[in-house]
Amino acid sequence: MKEKIYTIPVSDAFAEDCECPLCVLEKKLENECIEYALGPSLMEPDMRQETNEKGFCKDHFEAMFNSQANRLGLALMIDTFMQEKNKKFQNIFNARVASLEKDANSGLMKNISNKISSKQTETDKLVQELVGELDKIEHSCSICSKLEHTMDRYIDVIFYLYFREPDFREVFDSKKGFCLKHLKQLLVSTKKYLNTSETAIFTKKLMEMQITNLNRVEKEVDWFTKKFDYRYNDAPWGNSKDAVLRSIQKIRGNSNLKQ
Ligand SMILES: [Zn+2]
Ligand SMILES: [Zn+2]
């Protein structure tokens, strides 16, 4: 049996009527991670080391700031993160600053020959190192890492339950499909967790369900547009009132859309 810590949230998410159960799982997990980052994590030296190293992406900085919770805790994390990164920039810069002076005084011929031979100068090396460091900061976030890791655990559990628990399979097959991001994640993960026949069985069911439901959402959006035509004034809205919101979620997954 798979660990309960993952099976319970999976079963709960699949019990909800929604456009993507993985979005439900992800949103809940994300909220927990944000709460944890601004609470207990501040007292954990291991976690502080991780947030100093990875920091947070724009979305998660925004979510923490906008939650209005523990502004001091957020400030403490930003402070130590910046201390660490500022030191790093200073060290990279200091190590090559002398060669900048030298390259700054390169004559015309040297400039041309370096350009032609695409020889890497000391200045190029410094620029490359700085860009590398900035890339790291741009693509790392301790909450995103945690989400990625735990979502992978959830997917492992989903496959496990699908092939071993007939009740779960029945629930799974009765869903409305997934957002495109999580559809891709499920398809990509078959390689890691399923054998050939399992992959074929799962992909057939998944794609039948997905295509049916993508068509349903498209028709709901289409009906929404028709409702702006006076000829359809008196026709019922059906499921189309929130079709624009749900279609965006279907295409892009969790989004902060206001009703
Ligand atoms: Zn999703
Ligand atoms: Zn993030």
PDB file of C-alpha atoms and ligand atoms in Angstrom:
ATOM      1  CA  MET A   1       0.000   0.000   0.000  1.00  0.00           C
ATOM      2  CA  LYS A   2       1.226   3.466  -0.824  1.00  0.00           C
ATOM      3  CA  GLU A   3       1.775   5.950   1.986  1.00  0.00           C
ATOM      4  CA  LYS A   4      -1.470   7.437   3.306  1.00  0.00           C
ATOM      5  CA  ILE A   5       0.056  10.910   3.322  1.00  0.00           C
ATOM      6  CA  TYR A   6      -0.264  10.847  -0.479  1.00  0.00           C
ATOM      7  CA  THR A   7      -3.311   8.592  -1.014  1.00  0.00           C
ATOM      8  CA  ILE A   8      -5.712  10.669   1.120  1.00  0.00           C
ATOM      9  CA  PRO A   9      -5.190  13.984  -0.714  1.00  0.00           C
ATOM     10  CA  VAL A  10      -5.427  12.129  -4.059  1.00  0.00           C
ATOM     11  CA  SER A  11      -8.753  10.520  -3.126  1.00  0.00           C
ATOM     12  CA  ASP A  12     -10.081  13.842  -1.805  1.00  0.00           C
ATOM     13  CA  ALA A  13      -9.139  15.714  -4.993  1.00  0.00           C
ATOM     14  CA  PHE A  14     -10.725  13.078  -7.225  1.00  0.00           C
ATOM     15  CA  ALA A  15     -13.929  13.304  -5.165  1.00  0.00           C
ATOM     16  CA  GLU A  16     -14.315  16.967  -6.220  1.00  0.00           C
ATOM     17  CA  ASP A  17     -16.298  18.023  -9.259  1.00  0.00           C
ATOM     18  CA  CYS A  18     -13.725  20.055 -11.211  1.00  0.00           C
ATOM     19  CA  GLU A  19     -11.978  20.550 -14.547  1.00  0.00           C
ATOM     20  CA  CYS A  20      -8.701  19.066 -13.244  1.00  0.00           C
ATOM     21  CA  PRO A  21      -8.180  17.038 -10.048  1.00  0.00           C
ATOM     22  CA  LEU A  22      -4.416  17.593 -10.301  1.00  0.00           C
ATOM     23  CA  CYS A  23      -5.018  21.357 -10.199  1.00  0.00           C
ATOM     24  CA  VAL A  24      -7.047  20.818  -7.019  1.00  0.00           C
ATOM     25  CA  LEU A  25      -4.156  18.835  -5.510  1.00  0.00           C
ATOM     26  CA  GLU A  26      -1.600  21.385  -6.641  1.00  0.00           C
ATOM     27  CA  LYS A  27      -3.549  24.395  -5.340  1.00  0.00           C
ATOM     28  CA  LYS A  28      -4.036  22.814  -1.912  1.00  0.00           C
ATOM     29  CA  LEU A  29      -0.400  21.813  -1.717  1.00  0.00           C
ATOM     30  CA  GLU A  30       0.730  25.246  -2.851  1.00  0.00           C
ATOM     31  CA  ASN A  31      -1.344  26.952  -0.144  1.00  0.00           C
ATOM     32  CA  GLU A  32       0.129  24.609   2.457  1.00  0.00           C
ATOM     33  CA  CYS A  33       3.661  25.320   1.217  1.00  0.00           C
ATOM     34  CA  ILE A  34       3.086  29.090   1.387  1.00  0.00           C
ATOM     35  CA  GLU A  35       1.725  28.803   4.905  1.00  0.00           C
ATOM     36  CA  TYR A  36       4.624  26.574   5.909  1.00  0.00           C
ATOM     37  CA  ALA A  37       7.203  28.904   4.365  1.00  0.00           C
ATOM     38  CA  LEU A  38       5.861  31.820   6.386  1.00  0.00           C
ATOM     39  CA  GLY A  39       5.453  29.740   9.561  1.00  0.00           C
ATOM     40  CA  PRO A  40       7.234  26.645  10.871  1.00  0.00           C
ATOM     41  CA  SER A  41       9.862  26.631   8.097  1.00  0.00           C
ATOM     42  CA  LEU A  42      11.421  29.822   9.503  1.00  0.00           C
ATOM     43  CA  MET A  43      12.543  27.911  12.582  1.00  0.00           C
ATOM     44  CA  GLU A  44      14.032  24.990  10.637  1.00  0.00           C
ATOM     45  CA  PRO A  45      17.726  25.520   9.875  1.00  0.00           C
ATOM     46  CA  ASP A  46      17.551  23.092   6.912  1.00  0.00           C
ATOM     47  CA  MET A  47      14.655  24.990   5.391  1.00  0.00           C
ATOM     48  CA  ARG A  48      16.356  28.337   5.940  1.00  0.00           C
ATOM     49  CA  GLN A  49      19.396  27.003   4.145  1.00  0.00           C
ATOM     50  CA  GLU A  50      17.183  25.946   1.245  1.00  0.00           C
ATOM     51  CA  THR A  51      15.340  29.265   0.997  1.00  0.00           C
ATOM     52  CA  ASN A  52      18.676  31.102   1.190  1.00  0.00           C
ATOM     53  CA  GLU A  53      19.919  29.010  -1.704  1.00  0.00           C
ATOM     54  CA  LYS A  54      16.811  28.820  -3.922  1.00  0.00           C
ATOM     55  CA  GLY A  55      14.743  31.811  -2.895  1.00  0.00           C
ATOM     56  CA  PHE A  56      11.294  32.076  -4.470  1.00  0.00           C
ATOM     57  CA  CYS A  57       9.893  32.653  -7.947  1.00  0.00           C
ATOM     58  CA  LYS A  58       7.807  35.728  -8.740  1.00  0.00           C
ATOM     59  CA  ASP A  59       4.481  33.891  -8.300  1.00  0.00           C
ATOM     60  CA  HIS A  60       5.405  32.609  -4.860  1.00  0.00           C
ATOM     61  CA  PHE A  61       6.883  35.904  -3.666  1.00  0.00           C
ATOM     62  CA  GLU A  62       3.605  37.495  -4.756  1.00  0.00           C
ATOM     63  CA  ALA A  63       1.528  34.836  -3.006  1.00  0.00           C
ATOM     64  CA  MET A  64       3.496  35.217   0.249  1.00  0.00           C
ATOM     65  CA  PHE A  65       3.420  38.997   0.145  1.00  0.00           C
ATOM     66  CA  ASN A  66      -0.267  39.181  -0.789  1.00  0.00           C
ATOM     67  CA  SER A  67      -1.230  36.732   1.951  1.00  0.00           C
ATOM     68  CA  GLN A  68      -0.295  39.580   4.353  1.00  0.00           C
ATOM     69  CA  ALA A  69       0.830  36.902   6.798  1.00  0.00           C
ATOM     70  CA  ASN A  70       4.071  37.238   8.753  1.00  0.00           C
ATOM     71  CA  ARG A  71       5.688  40.159   6.934  1.00  0.00           C
ATOM     72  CA  LEU A  72       8.608  39.916   9.386  1.00  0.00           C
ATOM     73  CA  GLY A  73       9.212  36.255   8.504  1.00  0.00           C
ATOM     74  CA  LEU A  74       9.182  37.107   4.800  1.00  0.00           C
ATOM     75  CA  ALA A  75      11.610  39.971   5.422  1.00  0.00           C
ATOM     76  CA  LEU A  76      13.971  37.680   7.358  1.00  0.00           C
ATOM     77  CA  MET A  77      14.067  35.196   4.470  1.00  0.00           C
ATOM     78  CA  ILE A  78      14.639  37.952   1.917  1.00  0.00           C
ATOM     79  CA  ASP A  79      17.372  39.448   4.090  1.00  0.00           C
ATOM     80  CA  THR A  80      19.427  36.246   4.379  1.00  0.00           C
ATOM     81  CA  PHE A  81      18.760  35.317   0.728  1.00  0.00           C
ATOM     82  CA  MET A  82      20.067  38.706  -0.393  1.00  0.00           C
ATOM     83  CA  GLN A  83      23.087  38.542   1.921  1.00  0.00           C
ATOM     84  CA  GLU A  84      24.057  35.235   0.328  1.00  0.00           C
ATOM     85  CA  LYS A  85      23.456  36.270  -3.271  1.00  0.00           C
ATOM     86  CA  ASN A  86      25.041  39.717  -2.865  1.00  0.00           C
ATOM     87  CA  LYS A  87      28.177  38.066  -1.502  1.00  0.00           C
ATOM     88  CA  LYS A  88      28.206  35.704  -4.455  1.00  0.00           C
ATOM     89  CA  PHE A  89      27.949  38.541  -7.007  1.00  0.00           C
ATOM     90  CA  GLN A  90      30.687  40.430  -5.203  1.00  0.00           C
ATOM     91  CA  ASN A  91      32.992  37.373  -5.235  1.00  0.00           C
ATOM     92  CA  ILE A  92      32.423  36.631  -8.931  1.00  0.00           C
ATOM     93  CA  PHE A  93      33.026  40.281  -9.759  1.00  0.00           C
ATOM     94  CA  ASN A  94      36.112  40.625  -7.534  1.00  0.00           C
ATOM     95  CA  ALA A  95      37.746  37.553  -9.048  1.00  0.00           C
ATOM     96  CA  ARG A  96      37.817  39.122 -12.524  1.00  0.00           C
ATOM     97  CA  VAL A  97      37.634  42.841 -12.006  1.00  0.00           C
ATOM     98  CA  ALA A  98      41.337  43.249 -12.767  1.00  0.00           C
ATOM     99  CA  SER A  99      40.924  41.638 -16.176  1.00  0.00           C
ATOM    100  CA  LEU A 100      38.074  44.029 -16.942  1.00  0.00           C
ATOM    101  CA  GLU A 101      40.587  46.878 -16.649  1.00  0.00           C
ATOM    102  CA  LYS A 102      42.916  45.037 -18.985  1.00  0.00           C
ATOM    103  CA  ASP A 103      40.226  44.195 -21.577  1.00  0.00           C
ATOM    104  CA  ALA A 104      38.899  47.769 -21.392  1.00  0.00           C
ATOM    105  CA  ASN A 105      42.221  48.945 -22.766  1.00  0.00           C
ATOM    106  CA  SER A 106      42.336  46.468 -25.674  1.00  0.00           C
ATOM    107  CA  GLY A 107      43.314  48.151 -28.879  1.00  0.00           C
ATOM    108  CA  LEU A 108      41.340  48.152 -32.109  1.00  0.00           C
ATOM    109  CA  MET A 109      43.247  45.189 -33.604  1.00  0.00           C
ATOM    110  CA  LYS A 110      42.778  43.081 -30.506  1.00  0.00           C
ATOM    111  CA  ASN A 111      39.041  43.859 -30.469  1.00  0.00           C
ATOM    112  CA  ILE A 112      38.683  42.793 -34.103  1.00  0.00           C
ATOM    113  CA  SER A 113      40.773  39.645 -33.779  1.00  0.00           C
ATOM    114  CA  ASN A 114      38.862  38.537 -30.658  1.00  0.00           C
ATOM    115  CA  LYS A 115      35.568  39.064 -32.491  1.00  0.00           C
ATOM    116  CA  ILE A 116      36.724  37.070 -35.519  1.00  0.00           C
ATOM    117  CA  SER A 117      38.285  34.180 -33.584  1.00  0.00           C
ATOM    118  CA  SER A 118      35.367  34.220 -31.090  1.00  0.00           C
ATOM    119  CA  LYS A 119      38.024  33.769 -28.468  1.00  0.00           C
ATOM    120  CA  GLN A 120      36.640  33.879 -24.957  1.00  0.00           C
ATOM    121  CA  THR A 121      38.136  36.857 -23.171  1.00  0.00           C
ATOM    122  CA  GLU A 122      38.293  37.277 -19.403  1.00  0.00           C
ATOM    123  CA  THR A 123      35.416  39.751 -19.729  1.00  0.00           C
ATOM    124  CA  ASP A 124      33.351  37.140 -21.606  1.00  0.00           C
ATOM    125  CA  LYS A 125      34.050  34.676 -18.815  1.00  0.00           C
ATOM    126  CA  LEU A 126      32.859  37.131 -16.194  1.00  0.00           C
ATOM    127  CA  VAL A 127      29.692  37.892 -18.158  1.00  0.00           C
ATOM    128  CA  GLN A 128      29.050  34.164 -18.588  1.00  0.00           C
ATOM    129  CA  GLU A 129      29.481  33.487 -14.876  1.00  0.00           C
ATOM    130  CA  LEU A 130      27.176  36.352 -13.930  1.00  0.00           C
ATOM    131  CA  VAL A 131      24.516  35.212 -16.397  1.00  0.00           C
ATOM    132  CA  GLY A 132      24.858  31.662 -15.047  1.00  0.00           C
ATOM    133  CA  GLU A 133      24.265  32.879 -11.514  1.00  0.00           C
ATOM    134  CA  LEU A 134      21.297  35.003 -12.616  1.00  0.00           C
ATOM    135  CA  ASP A 135      19.870  32.011 -14.500  1.00  0.00           C
ATOM    136  CA  LYS A 136      20.063  29.952 -11.333  1.00  0.00           C
ATOM    137  CA  ILE A 137      18.177  32.595  -9.363  1.00  0.00           C
ATOM    138  CA  GLU A 138      15.606  32.996 -12.144  1.00  0.00           C
ATOM    139  CA  HIS A 139      14.817  29.274 -12.309  1.00  0.00           C
ATOM    140  CA  SER A 140      14.929  28.274  -8.669  1.00  0.00           C
ATOM    141  CA  CYS A 141      12.213  28.486  -6.049  1.00  0.00           C
ATOM    142  CA  SER A 142      11.984  26.416  -2.914  1.00  0.00           C
ATOM    143  CA  ILE A 143       8.173  26.222  -3.138  1.00  0.00           C
ATOM    144  CA  CYS A 144       8.233  25.212  -6.823  1.00  0.00           C
ATOM    145  CA  SER A 145      10.777  22.469  -5.977  1.00  0.00           C
ATOM    146  CA  LYS A 146       8.567  21.134  -3.217  1.00  0.00           C
ATOM    147  CA  LEU A 147       5.507  21.240  -5.524  1.00  0.00           C
ATOM    148  CA  GLU A 148       7.358  19.416  -8.268  1.00  0.00           C
ATOM    149  CA  HIS A 149       8.523  16.699  -5.904  1.00  0.00           C
ATOM    150  CA  THR A 150       5.154  16.145  -4.217  1.00  0.00           C
ATOM    151  CA  MET A 151       3.126  16.278  -7.466  1.00  0.00           C
ATOM    152  CA  ASP A 152       5.360  13.499  -8.765  1.00  0.00           C
ATOM    153  CA  ARG A 153       4.560  11.452  -5.631  1.00  0.00           C
ATOM    154  CA  TYR A 154       0.836  12.072  -6.232  1.00  0.00           C
ATOM    155  CA  ILE A 155       1.122  10.895  -9.831  1.00  0.00           C
ATOM    156  CA  ASP A 156       2.889   7.731  -8.696  1.00  0.00           C
ATOM    157  CA  VAL A 157      -0.031   7.119  -6.288  1.00  0.00           C
ATOM    158  CA  ILE A 158      -2.635   7.823  -9.008  1.00  0.00           C
ATOM    159  CA  PHE A 159      -1.093   5.185 -11.297  1.00  0.00           C
ATOM    160  CA  TYR A 160      -0.778   2.743  -8.401  1.00  0.00           C
ATOM    161  CA  LEU A 161      -4.428   3.157  -7.399  1.00  0.00           C
ATOM    162  CA  TYR A 162      -5.616   3.089 -11.020  1.00  0.00           C
ATOM    163  CA  PHE A 163      -4.215  -0.388 -11.568  1.00  0.00           C
ATOM    164  CA  ARG A 164      -4.857  -1.828  -8.110  1.00  0.00           C
ATOM    165  CA  GLU A 165      -8.044  -0.247  -6.776  1.00  0.00           C
ATOM    166  CA  PRO A 166     -11.097  -0.802  -9.026  1.00  0.00           C
ATOM    167  CA  ASP A 167     -13.089   1.786  -7.046  1.00  0.00           C
ATOM    168  CA  PHE A 168     -10.470   4.446  -7.738  1.00  0.00           C
ATOM    169  CA  ARG A 169     -10.319   3.508 -11.412  1.00  0.00           C
ATOM    170  CA  GLU A 170     -14.073   3.952 -11.669  1.00  0.00           C
ATOM    171  CA  VAL A 171     -13.840   7.424 -10.107  1.00  0.00           C
ATOM    172  CA  PHE A 172     -10.879   8.367 -12.311  1.00  0.00           C
ATOM    173  CA  ASP A 173     -12.689   7.272 -15.493  1.00  0.00           C
ATOM    174  CA  SER A 174     -15.757   9.309 -14.533  1.00  0.00           C
ATOM    175  CA  LYS A 175     -13.831  12.620 -14.264  1.00  0.00           C
ATOM    176  CA  LYS A 176     -13.864  15.542 -16.711  1.00  0.00           C
ATOM    177  CA  GLY A 177     -10.261  15.134 -17.791  1.00  0.00           C
ATOM    178  CA  PHE A 178      -7.386  17.430 -16.833  1.00  0.00           C
ATOM    179  CA  CYS A 179      -5.891  20.799 -17.710  1.00  0.00           C
ATOM    180  CA  LEU A 180      -3.361  20.584 -20.545  1.00  0.00           C
ATOM    181  CA  LYS A 181      -0.392  21.054 -18.214  1.00  0.00           C
ATOM    182  CA  HIS A 182      -1.406  18.106 -16.058  1.00  0.00           C
ATOM    183  CA  LEU A 183      -2.487  16.019 -19.051  1.00  0.00           C
ATOM    184  CA  LYS A 184       1.091  16.390 -20.255  1.00  0.00           C
ATOM    185  CA  GLN A 185       2.465  15.542 -16.822  1.00  0.00           C
ATOM    186  CA  LEU A 186       0.391  12.340 -16.701  1.00  0.00           C
ATOM    187  CA  LEU A 187       1.482  11.318 -20.195  1.00  0.00           C
ATOM    188  CA  VAL A 188       5.151  12.056 -19.521  1.00  0.00           C
ATOM    189  CA  SER A 189       5.027  10.132 -16.231  1.00  0.00           C
ATOM    190  CA  THR A 190       3.693   6.918 -17.819  1.00  0.00           C
ATOM    191  CA  LYS A 191       7.264   6.241 -18.929  1.00  0.00           C
ATOM    192  CA  LYS A 192       8.495   6.382 -15.349  1.00  0.00           C
ATOM    193  CA  TYR A 193       5.736   4.414 -13.614  1.00  0.00           C
ATOM    194  CA  LEU A 194       3.913   2.135 -16.088  1.00  0.00           C
ATOM    195  CA  ASN A 195       4.834  -0.802 -18.311  1.00  0.00           C
ATOM    196  CA  THR A 196       3.838  -1.029 -21.979  1.00  0.00           C
ATOM    197  CA  SER A 197       0.387  -2.579 -21.546  1.00  0.00           C
ATOM    198  CA  GLU A 198      -0.471  -0.343 -18.588  1.00  0.00           C
ATOM    199  CA  THR A 199       0.599   2.709 -20.601  1.00  0.00           C
ATOM    200  CA  ALA A 200      -1.616   1.640 -23.512  1.00  0.00           C
ATOM    201  CA  ILE A 201      -4.647   0.948 -21.283  1.00  0.00           C
ATOM    202  CA  PHE A 202      -4.214   4.183 -19.336  1.00  0.00           C
ATOM    203  CA  THR A 203      -3.526   6.389 -22.376  1.00  0.00           C
ATOM    204  CA  LYS A 204      -6.601   5.082 -24.220  1.00  0.00           C
ATOM    205  CA  LYS A 205      -8.931   5.840 -21.305  1.00  0.00           C
ATOM    206  CA  LEU A 206      -7.248   9.147 -20.511  1.00  0.00           C
ATOM    207  CA  MET A 207      -7.361  10.456 -24.070  1.00  0.00           C
ATOM    208  CA  GLU A 208     -10.966   9.370 -24.685  1.00  0.00           C
ATOM    209  CA  MET A 209     -11.983  11.227 -21.533  1.00  0.00           C
ATOM    210  CA  GLN A 210      -9.773  14.219 -22.358  1.00  0.00           C
ATOM    211  CA  ILE A 211     -10.983  14.678 -25.938  1.00  0.00           C
ATOM    212  CA  THR A 212     -14.652  14.359 -24.905  1.00  0.00           C
ATOM    213  CA  ASN A 213     -14.171  16.994 -22.231  1.00  0.00           C
ATOM    214  CA  LEU A 214     -12.070  19.372 -24.323  1.00  0.00           C
ATOM    215  CA  ASN A 215     -14.918  19.293 -26.848  1.00  0.00           C
ATOM    216  CA  ARG A 216     -17.432  19.910 -24.072  1.00  0.00           C
ATOM    217  CA  VAL A 217     -15.526  22.977 -22.813  1.00  0.00           C
ATOM    218  CA  GLU A 218     -15.114  24.315 -26.344  1.00  0.00           C
ATOM    219  CA  LYS A 219     -18.884  23.980 -26.908  1.00  0.00           C
ATOM    220  CA  GLU A 220     -19.572  25.740 -23.606  1.00  0.00           C
ATOM    221  CA  VAL A 221     -17.362  28.675 -24.650  1.00  0.00           C
ATOM    222  CA  ASP A 222     -19.014  28.663 -28.056  1.00  0.00           C
ATOM    223  CA  TRP A 223     -22.448  28.876 -26.422  1.00  0.00           C
ATOM    224  CA  PHE A 224     -21.160  31.728 -24.241  1.00  0.00           C
ATOM    225  CA  THR A 225     -20.307  33.706 -27.387  1.00  0.00           C
ATOM    226  CA  LYS A 226     -23.723  32.901 -28.904  1.00  0.00           C
ATOM    227  CA  LYS A 227     -25.461  34.320 -25.849  1.00  0.00           C
ATOM    228  CA  PHE A 228     -24.225  37.777 -26.958  1.00  0.00           C
ATOM    229  CA  ASP A 229     -26.344  37.415 -30.087  1.00  0.00           C
ATOM    230  CA  TYR A 230     -29.869  38.853 -29.614  1.00  0.00           C
ATOM    231  CA  ARG A 231     -31.378  35.797 -31.330  1.00  0.00           C
ATOM    232  CA  TYR A 232     -30.282  33.683 -28.368  1.00  0.00           C
ATOM    233  CA  ASN A 233     -31.449  36.157 -25.718  1.00  0.00           C
ATOM    234  CA  ASP A 234     -34.114  33.893 -24.321  1.00  0.00           C
ATOM    235  CA  ALA A 235     -32.184  30.627 -24.663  1.00  0.00           C
ATOM    236  CA  PRO A 236     -30.904  29.148 -21.396  1.00  0.00           C
ATOM    237  CA  TRP A 237     -27.276  29.695 -20.366  1.00  0.00           C
ATOM    238  CA  GLY A 238     -26.774  26.025 -19.562  1.00  0.00           C
ATOM    239  CA  ASN A 239     -23.245  25.511 -18.177  1.00  0.00           C
ATOM    240  CA  SER A 240     -21.822  28.446 -20.085  1.00  0.00           C
ATOM    241  CA  LYS A 241     -21.961  31.288 -17.537  1.00  0.00           C
ATOM    242  CA  ASP A 242     -18.482  30.505 -16.190  1.00  0.00           C
ATOM    243  CA  ALA A 243     -17.239  28.872 -19.401  1.00  0.00           C
ATOM    244  CA  VAL A 244     -14.525  31.475 -20.059  1.00  0.00           C
ATOM    245  CA  LEU A 245     -12.984  30.942 -16.630  1.00  0.00           C
ATOM    246  CA  ARG A 246     -13.145  27.162 -16.884  1.00  0.00           C
ATOM    247  CA  SER A 247     -11.762  27.152 -20.420  1.00  0.00           C
ATOM    248  CA  ILE A 248      -8.723  29.183 -19.316  1.00  0.00           C
ATOM    249  CA  GLN A 249      -8.199  26.736 -16.449  1.00  0.00           C
ATOM    250  CA  LYS A 250      -8.549  23.839 -18.862  1.00  0.00           C
ATOM    251  CA  ILE A 251      -5.877  25.313 -21.123  1.00  0.00           C
ATOM    252  CA  ARG A 252      -3.451  26.651 -18.504  1.00  0.00           C
ATOM    253  CA  GLY A 253      -4.323  25.046 -15.156  1.00  0.00           C
ATOM    254  CA  ASN A 254      -4.641  26.968 -11.887  1.00  0.00           C
ATOM    255  CA  SER A 255      -4.970  30.683 -12.456  1.00  0.00           C
ATOM    256  CA  ASN A 256      -5.887  33.569 -10.196  1.00  0.00           C
ATOM    257  CA  LEU A 257      -9.008  34.609 -12.072  1.00  0.00           C
ATOM    258  CA  LYS A 258     -11.591  36.764 -10.384  1.00  0.00           C
ATOM    259  CA  GLN A 259     -15.224  35.739 -10.981  1.00  0.00           C
TER     260      GLN A 259
HETATM  261 ZN    ZN B   1      -4.407  20.870 -13.844  1.00  0.00          ZN
HETATM  262 ZN    ZN B   2       7.749  29.106  -7.172  1.00  0.00          ZN
END
